[in-house]
């Protein structure tokens, strides 16, 4: 069962003007309930535009978005409800923190949904726990937090709405490697515990390889691949032609395959070690 279904979706900016630009071009994608879908693509390939059509921030020029089988624009007046069901974390979301305290900031979304203060705070505390924000920070001003903590607070604000689908646009951008790893595991854990659907846009193939069940590759507004991470990265040379780079370890394995070694384009160093050790024991003879 698809939670989201994107049907023949096209989005054009500035239609009818000299600046007309088709950012998303006849895209068809079905997102399974509970899956973790990674979205990659060169800069300008239409990733951000596509995801903004999924919660009704942008209305498609043509085509439809079905949420649990229902066209999200069937009743335009109810589009606000869709934004609570499909939660969106923008790039650099910490720029949108503005309340006096972190707790109030995280409560902003749920209170917009009409929940009372007690319910909002319960949700906010649970969301803060999911993203690893300690309780003692909740009473502070968002401006007293570190960069990574601000990012977490902003993500918690969306999680606190308990959206059925969580969409994140480059959530690890600008974080140090440790911060990236931690945030990604927290997002993965959140998905596992809640059974929710997660869509994650990233420039980092390593991040995508680590978390995603399937990967959607966008190129010049078109959805050009949609498959498991393993199958997508095995097409490393095609990805390179679109200006994308496979994870470093996968690139090494692809080089070895091209040289005739009997290995596979695996995604992790552990798996690569598993394939390379037996070859080394044999003396590395080519087949
Ligand atoms: N508000 C806008 N007005 C006009 N054109 C836009 C607008 N936003 C994006 N575009 C154009 O639409 C195309 C797709 O942009 P989009 O931001 O969706 O790409 P992206 O894949 O998210 O890129 P990035 O990786 O840099 O975030 C680009 O050519 C971009 O210049
Ligand atoms: Mg973008």
Tab-separated table of C-alpha atoms and ligand atoms in Angstrom:
chain	number	residue	atom	x	y	z
A	1	UNK	CA	0.000	0.000	0.000
A	2	UNK	CA	1.383	3.369	-0.993
A	3	UNK	CA	1.206	6.126	1.582
A	4	UNK	CA	2.160	8.680	-1.066
A	5	UNK	CA	1.692	8.325	-4.764
A	6	UNK	CA	3.089	10.862	-7.178
A	7	UNK	CA	1.334	10.576	-10.513
A	8	UNK	CA	2.640	12.185	-13.672
A	9	UNK	CA	3.608	15.247	-11.672
A	10	UNK	CA	4.991	18.348	-13.364
A	11	UNK	CA	5.902	21.614	-11.663
A	12	UNK	CA	6.817	24.695	-13.666
A	13	UNK	CA	8.075	27.922	-12.076
A	14	UNK	CA	7.080	31.193	-13.713
A	15	UNK	CA	4.743	29.599	-16.275
A	16	UNK	CA	3.999	31.927	-19.185
A	17	UNK	CA	6.928	34.245	-18.406
A	18	UNK	CA	10.363	34.401	-20.088
A	19	UNK	CA	11.737	32.760	-16.909
A	20	UNK	CA	9.605	29.637	-17.238
A	21	UNK	CA	11.411	26.643	-15.779
A	22	UNK	CA	10.079	23.102	-15.513
A	23	UNK	CA	11.677	21.887	-12.295
A	24	UNK	CA	9.797	18.567	-12.042
A	25	UNK	CA	8.931	16.828	-15.263
A	26	UNK	CA	6.298	14.044	-15.437
A	27	UNK	CA	7.415	12.192	-12.310
A	28	UNK	CA	5.764	8.946	-11.161
A	29	UNK	CA	6.754	7.493	-7.784
A	30	UNK	CA	4.956	5.345	-5.221
A	31	UNK	CA	6.209	5.565	-1.647
A	32	UNK	CA	5.459	2.479	0.460
A	33	UNK	CA	4.044	2.891	3.949
A	34	UNK	CA	6.868	2.757	6.482
A	35	UNK	CA	9.717	2.883	4.002
A	36	UNK	CA	12.821	5.063	4.187
A	37	UNK	CA	13.228	6.633	0.760
A	38	UNK	CA	16.435	8.478	-0.056
A	39	UNK	CA	16.335	11.169	-2.739
A	40	UNK	CA	19.519	12.149	-4.559
A	41	UNK	CA	20.306	14.247	-7.574
A	42	UNK	CA	22.641	16.938	-8.810
A	43	UNK	CA	21.987	20.512	-7.686
A	44	UNK	CA	18.973	21.933	-9.523
A	45	UNK	CA	17.596	18.472	-10.403
A	46	UNK	CA	14.235	19.260	-8.754
A	47	UNK	CA	14.498	17.477	-5.386
A	48	UNK	CA	13.307	20.361	-3.219
A	49	UNK	CA	10.566	21.294	-5.655
A	50	UNK	CA	9.303	17.701	-5.751
A	51	UNK	CA	9.127	17.306	-1.970
A	52	UNK	CA	7.361	20.651	-1.574
A	53	UNK	CA	4.539	19.366	-3.739
A	54	UNK	CA	4.085	16.422	-1.366
A	55	UNK	CA	2.648	18.424	1.514
A	56	UNK	CA	0.880	21.002	-0.584
A	57	UNK	CA	3.364	23.846	-0.224
A	58	UNK	CA	3.527	23.905	-4.010
A	59	UNK	CA	0.540	22.987	-6.128
A	60	UNK	CA	1.491	20.837	-9.127
A	61	UNK	CA	1.200	22.457	-12.551
A	62	UNK	CA	-0.181	19.097	-13.679
A	63	UNK	CA	-0.457	15.620	-12.211
A	64	UNK	CA	-1.503	14.540	-8.732
A	65	UNK	CA	-0.215	13.644	-5.288
A	66	UNK	CA	-2.242	10.983	-3.495
A	67	UNK	CA	-1.943	10.685	0.276
A	68	UNK	CA	-3.381	7.339	1.405
A	69	UNK	CA	-5.130	7.140	-1.939
A	70	UNK	CA	-6.681	10.616	-1.805
A	71	UNK	CA	-5.723	13.591	-3.989
A	72	UNK	CA	-4.310	16.157	-1.543
A	73	UNK	CA	-5.836	18.973	-3.612
A	74	UNK	CA	-9.302	17.379	-3.789
A	75	UNK	CA	-10.463	19.972	-1.254
A	76	UNK	CA	-8.026	22.897	-1.379
A	77	UNK	CA	-9.444	24.357	1.857
A	78	UNK	CA	-8.192	21.280	3.728
A	79	UNK	CA	-4.622	21.524	2.513
A	80	UNK	CA	-3.499	22.695	5.985
A	81	UNK	CA	-4.421	19.287	7.383
A	82	UNK	CA	-2.113	17.672	4.813
A	83	UNK	CA	0.776	19.764	6.168
A	84	UNK	CA	0.272	18.155	9.575
A	85	UNK	CA	0.213	14.650	8.092
A	86	UNK	CA	3.249	15.225	5.874
A	87	UNK	CA	5.816	17.039	8.011
A	88	UNK	CA	8.558	18.957	6.238
A	89	UNK	CA	11.976	19.838	7.632
A	90	UNK	CA	13.552	22.432	5.352
A	91	UNK	CA	17.231	22.987	4.739
A	92	UNK	CA	18.776	24.890	7.670
A	93	UNK	CA	15.506	24.722	9.650
A	94	UNK	CA	17.170	26.324	12.664
A	95	UNK	CA	16.774	29.706	10.951
A	96	UNK	CA	13.077	29.416	11.748
A	97	UNK	CA	13.460	29.134	15.527
A	98	UNK	CA	12.013	32.242	17.112
A	99	UNK	CA	10.232	31.534	20.421
A	100	UNK	CA	11.530	32.489	23.877
A	101	UNK	CA	12.282	28.913	24.841
A	102	UNK	CA	13.174	25.723	23.047
A	103	UNK	CA	10.079	24.032	24.510
A	104	UNK	CA	7.767	26.750	23.127
A	105	UNK	CA	9.433	26.444	19.770
A	106	UNK	CA	8.891	22.690	19.608
A	107	UNK	CA	5.267	23.251	20.715
A	108	UNK	CA	4.577	25.656	17.863
A	109	UNK	CA	3.494	23.004	15.334
A	110	UNK	CA	1.283	20.958	17.681
A	111	UNK	CA	-0.385	24.116	19.031
A	112	UNK	CA	-1.190	25.148	15.450
A	113	UNK	CA	-2.935	21.805	15.147
A	114	UNK	CA	-5.237	22.912	17.938
A	115	UNK	CA	-3.881	20.714	20.745
A	116	UNK	CA	-4.015	22.080	24.293
A	117	UNK	CA	-0.880	23.156	26.122
A	118	UNK	CA	-0.507	19.964	28.116
A	119	UNK	CA	-0.755	17.768	25.013
A	120	UNK	CA	1.665	20.042	23.165
A	121	UNK	CA	4.236	19.815	25.928
A	122	UNK	CA	3.927	16.042	26.160
A	123	UNK	CA	4.508	15.735	22.455
A	124	UNK	CA	7.344	18.265	22.542
A	125	UNK	CA	9.148	16.344	25.284
A	126	UNK	CA	8.767	13.057	23.426
A	127	UNK	CA	10.021	14.679	20.207
A	128	UNK	CA	12.993	16.209	22.045
A	129	UNK	CA	13.873	12.772	23.368
A	130	UNK	CA	13.754	11.288	19.863
A	131	UNK	CA	16.278	13.808	18.586
A	132	UNK	CA	18.473	13.570	21.685
A	133	UNK	CA	17.851	17.025	23.162
A	134	UNK	CA	18.311	16.813	26.929
A	135	UNK	CA	15.464	18.054	29.146
A	136	UNK	CA	17.532	20.804	30.742
A	137	UNK	CA	17.862	22.576	27.378
A	138	UNK	CA	14.117	22.911	26.895
A	139	UNK	CA	13.802	25.966	29.139
A	140	UNK	CA	16.650	27.811	27.406
A	141	UNK	CA	16.422	30.304	24.593
A	142	UNK	CA	16.994	28.625	21.204
A	143	UNK	CA	19.791	31.134	20.675
A	144	UNK	CA	21.777	29.631	23.559
A	145	UNK	CA	21.991	26.268	21.782
A	146	UNK	CA	24.892	25.024	19.656
A	147	UNK	CA	24.392	24.674	15.898
A	148	UNK	CA	23.706	20.939	16.125
A	149	UNK	CA	21.296	21.393	19.035
A	150	UNK	CA	19.376	24.083	17.141
A	151	UNK	CA	19.042	21.725	14.193
A	152	UNK	CA	17.669	19.039	16.528
A	153	UNK	CA	15.204	21.456	18.106
A	154	UNK	CA	13.892	22.436	14.682
A	155	UNK	CA	13.484	18.786	13.655
A	156	UNK	CA	11.762	18.043	16.978
A	157	UNK	CA	9.258	20.799	16.150
A	158	UNK	CA	8.151	18.851	13.076
A	159	UNK	CA	8.284	15.427	14.769
A	160	UNK	CA	6.080	16.828	17.571
A	161	UNK	CA	3.238	17.112	15.060
A	162	UNK	CA	3.564	13.316	14.738
A	163	UNK	CA	3.307	13.393	10.961
A	164	UNK	CA	2.604	10.143	9.178
A	165	UNK	CA	5.284	11.026	6.641
A	166	UNK	CA	8.427	12.910	7.644
A	167	UNK	CA	10.360	14.646	4.871
A	168	UNK	CA	13.806	16.097	5.495
A	169	UNK	CA	15.739	18.255	3.018
A	170	UNK	CA	19.484	17.909	3.643
A	171	UNK	CA	19.115	17.507	7.419
A	172	UNK	CA	22.826	16.908	8.026
A	173	UNK	CA	24.152	19.808	5.920
A	174	UNK	CA	26.774	21.794	7.764
A	175	UNK	CA	27.065	19.400	10.726
A	176	UNK	CA	30.395	17.839	11.720
A	177	UNK	CA	30.834	14.098	10.948
A	178	UNK	CA	29.927	13.056	14.485
A	179	UNK	CA	26.832	15.278	14.479
A	180	UNK	CA	25.785	13.862	11.099
A	181	UNK	CA	26.130	10.257	12.244
A	182	UNK	CA	24.201	10.916	15.429
A	183	UNK	CA	21.355	12.754	13.727
A	184	UNK	CA	21.028	10.070	11.054
A	185	UNK	CA	20.856	7.270	13.607
A	186	UNK	CA	18.235	9.234	15.520
A	187	UNK	CA	16.145	9.665	12.385
A	188	UNK	CA	16.530	5.935	11.608
A	189	UNK	CA	15.558	4.995	15.175
A	190	UNK	CA	12.570	7.313	15.012
A	191	UNK	CA	11.427	5.580	11.842
A	192	UNK	CA	11.927	2.114	13.343
A	193	UNK	CA	10.115	2.944	16.582
A	194	UNK	CA	7.193	4.841	15.062
A	195	UNK	CA	6.912	2.812	11.854
A	196	UNK	CA	6.528	6.105	9.984
A	197	UNK	CA	7.533	6.826	6.425
A	198	UNK	CA	10.660	8.941	5.976
A	199	UNK	CA	11.861	10.749	2.846
A	200	UNK	CA	15.365	12.138	3.055
A	201	UNK	CA	17.024	14.381	0.490
A	202	UNK	CA	20.808	14.295	0.710
A	203	UNK	CA	23.915	15.091	-1.266
A	204	UNK	CA	25.757	12.526	0.817
A	205	UNK	CA	25.699	9.109	-0.813
A	206	UNK	CA	27.192	7.665	2.360
A	207	UNK	CA	24.196	8.926	4.357
A	208	UNK	CA	21.746	7.543	1.816
A	209	UNK	CA	23.541	4.196	1.610
A	210	UNK	CA	23.357	3.885	5.381
A	211	UNK	CA	19.679	4.629	5.929
A	212	UNK	CA	17.577	4.255	2.827
A	213	UNK	CA	15.594	1.159	1.813
A	214	UNK	CA	15.160	2.581	-1.667
A	215	UNK	CA	16.679	5.483	-3.540
A	216	UNK	CA	15.065	7.877	-5.997
A	217	UNK	CA	17.500	9.560	-8.368
A	218	UNK	CA	16.422	12.869	-9.908
A	219	UNK	CA	18.116	14.296	-12.983
A	220	UNK	CA	17.003	17.469	-14.743
A	221	UNK	CA	13.521	17.256	-13.261
A	222	UNK	CA	12.997	13.594	-14.135
A	223	UNK	CA	12.905	10.546	-11.879
A	224	UNK	CA	15.576	8.453	-13.581
A	225	UNK	CA	16.067	5.599	-11.096
A	226	UNK	CA	14.022	4.146	-8.245
A	227	UNK	CA	15.416	1.017	-6.674
A	228	UNK	CA	17.190	-0.401	-3.618
A	229	UNK	CA	20.333	1.474	-2.613
A	230	UNK	CA	22.434	-1.536	-3.719
A	231	UNK	CA	20.926	-1.628	-7.214
A	232	UNK	CA	21.169	2.143	-7.658
A	233	UNK	CA	24.788	2.444	-6.565
A	234	UNK	CA	25.740	-0.545	-8.723
A	235	UNK	CA	24.964	1.816	-11.619
A	236	UNK	CA	27.798	4.047	-10.410
A	237	UNK	CA	29.059	5.019	-13.841
A	238	UNK	CA	25.613	6.281	-14.898
A	239	UNK	CA	25.371	8.255	-11.662
A	240	UNK	CA	28.752	9.832	-12.353
A	241	UNK	CA	27.486	11.009	-15.723
A	242	UNK	CA	24.711	12.843	-13.850
A	243	UNK	CA	27.287	14.557	-11.671
A	244	UNK	CA	26.778	12.205	-8.717
A	245	UNK	CA	29.394	10.268	-6.837
A	246	UNK	CA	28.797	6.819	-5.376
A	247	UNK	CA	29.988	6.133	-1.805
A	248	UNK	CA	33.785	5.925	-1.788
A	249	UNK	CA	33.873	2.236	-0.908
A	250	UNK	CA	31.365	1.406	-3.658
A	251	UNK	CA	33.536	3.320	-6.141
A	252	UNK	CA	36.565	1.217	-5.176
A	253	UNK	CA	34.562	-1.993	-5.618
A	254	UNK	CA	33.294	-0.833	-9.033
A	255	UNK	CA	36.923	-0.133	-10.086
A	256	UNK	CA	37.920	-3.642	-8.989
A	257	UNK	CA	34.979	-5.180	-10.866
A	258	UNK	CA	36.037	-3.366	-14.024
A	259	UNK	CA	39.530	-4.811	-13.571
A	260	UNK	CA	37.984	-8.286	-13.532
A	261	UNK	CA	37.959	-9.081	-9.804
A	262	UNK	CA	34.952	-11.140	-8.627
A	263	UNK	CA	33.499	-8.571	-6.218
A	264	UNK	CA	30.185	-6.708	-5.905
A	265	UNK	CA	29.435	-2.982	-5.603
A	266	UNK	CA	28.746	-3.201	-1.857
A	267	UNK	CA	27.840	-0.090	0.137
A	268	UNK	CA	29.726	-0.549	3.396
A	269	UNK	CA	33.344	-1.052	4.385
A	270	UNK	CA	32.375	-4.131	6.432
A	271	UNK	CA	30.828	-5.837	3.428
A	272	UNK	CA	33.831	-4.858	1.284
A	273	UNK	CA	36.208	-6.425	3.802
A	274	UNK	CA	34.099	-9.590	3.654
A	275	UNK	CA	34.562	-9.738	-0.112
A	276	UNK	CA	38.204	-8.681	-0.279
A	277	UNK	CA	39.696	-10.864	2.471
A	278	UNK	CA	39.094	-14.180	0.659
A	279	UNK	CA	40.674	-12.679	-2.482
A	280	UNK	CA	43.750	-11.575	-0.571
A	281	UNK	CA	44.076	-15.060	0.889
A	282	UNK	CA	44.056	-16.467	-2.620
A	283	UNK	CA	46.837	-14.042	-3.542
A	284	UNK	CA	44.572	-11.694	-5.471
A	285	UNK	CA	44.692	-13.666	-8.723
A	286	UNK	CA	42.369	-12.389	-11.363
A	287	UNK	CA	39.831	-14.928	-12.506
B	1	LIG	N1	11.414	29.883	-6.795
B	1	LIG	C1	11.932	29.513	-7.968
B	1	LIG	N2	11.720	30.236	-9.084
B	1	LIG	C2	12.227	29.868	-10.282
B	1	LIG	N3	12.977	28.773	-10.480
B	1	LIG	C3	13.241	28.021	-9.393
B	1	LIG	C4	12.743	28.348	-8.094
B	1	LIG	N4	13.166	27.397	-7.213
B	1	LIG	C5	13.904	26.521	-7.938
B	1	LIG	N5	13.946	26.894	-9.239
B	1	LIG	C6	14.624	26.171	-10.335
B	1	LIG	O1	14.057	24.873	-10.439
B	1	LIG	C7	15.060	23.894	-10.658
B	1	LIG	C8	15.007	22.839	-9.554
B	1	LIG	O2	15.323	23.457	-8.315
B	1	LIG	P1	15.304	22.694	-6.937
B	1	LIG	O3	15.590	23.690	-5.884
B	1	LIG	O4	14.052	21.910	-6.826
B	1	LIG	O5	16.542	21.681	-7.119
B	1	LIG	P2	17.311	20.804	-6.019
B	1	LIG	O6	17.495	19.466	-6.647
B	1	LIG	O7	16.621	20.876	-4.721
B	1	LIG	O8	18.730	21.526	-5.956
B	1	LIG	P3	19.763	21.617	-4.710
B	1	LIG	O9	20.459	20.303	-4.663
B	1	LIG	O10	20.681	22.724	-5.114
B	1	LIG	O11	18.996	21.915	-3.460
B	1	LIG	C9	16.374	24.636	-10.719
B	1	LIG	O12	16.682	24.883	-12.068
B	1	LIG	C10	16.089	25.938	-10.006
B	1	LIG	O13	16.891	26.984	-10.512
B	2	LIG	MG1	17.192	21.572	-2.844
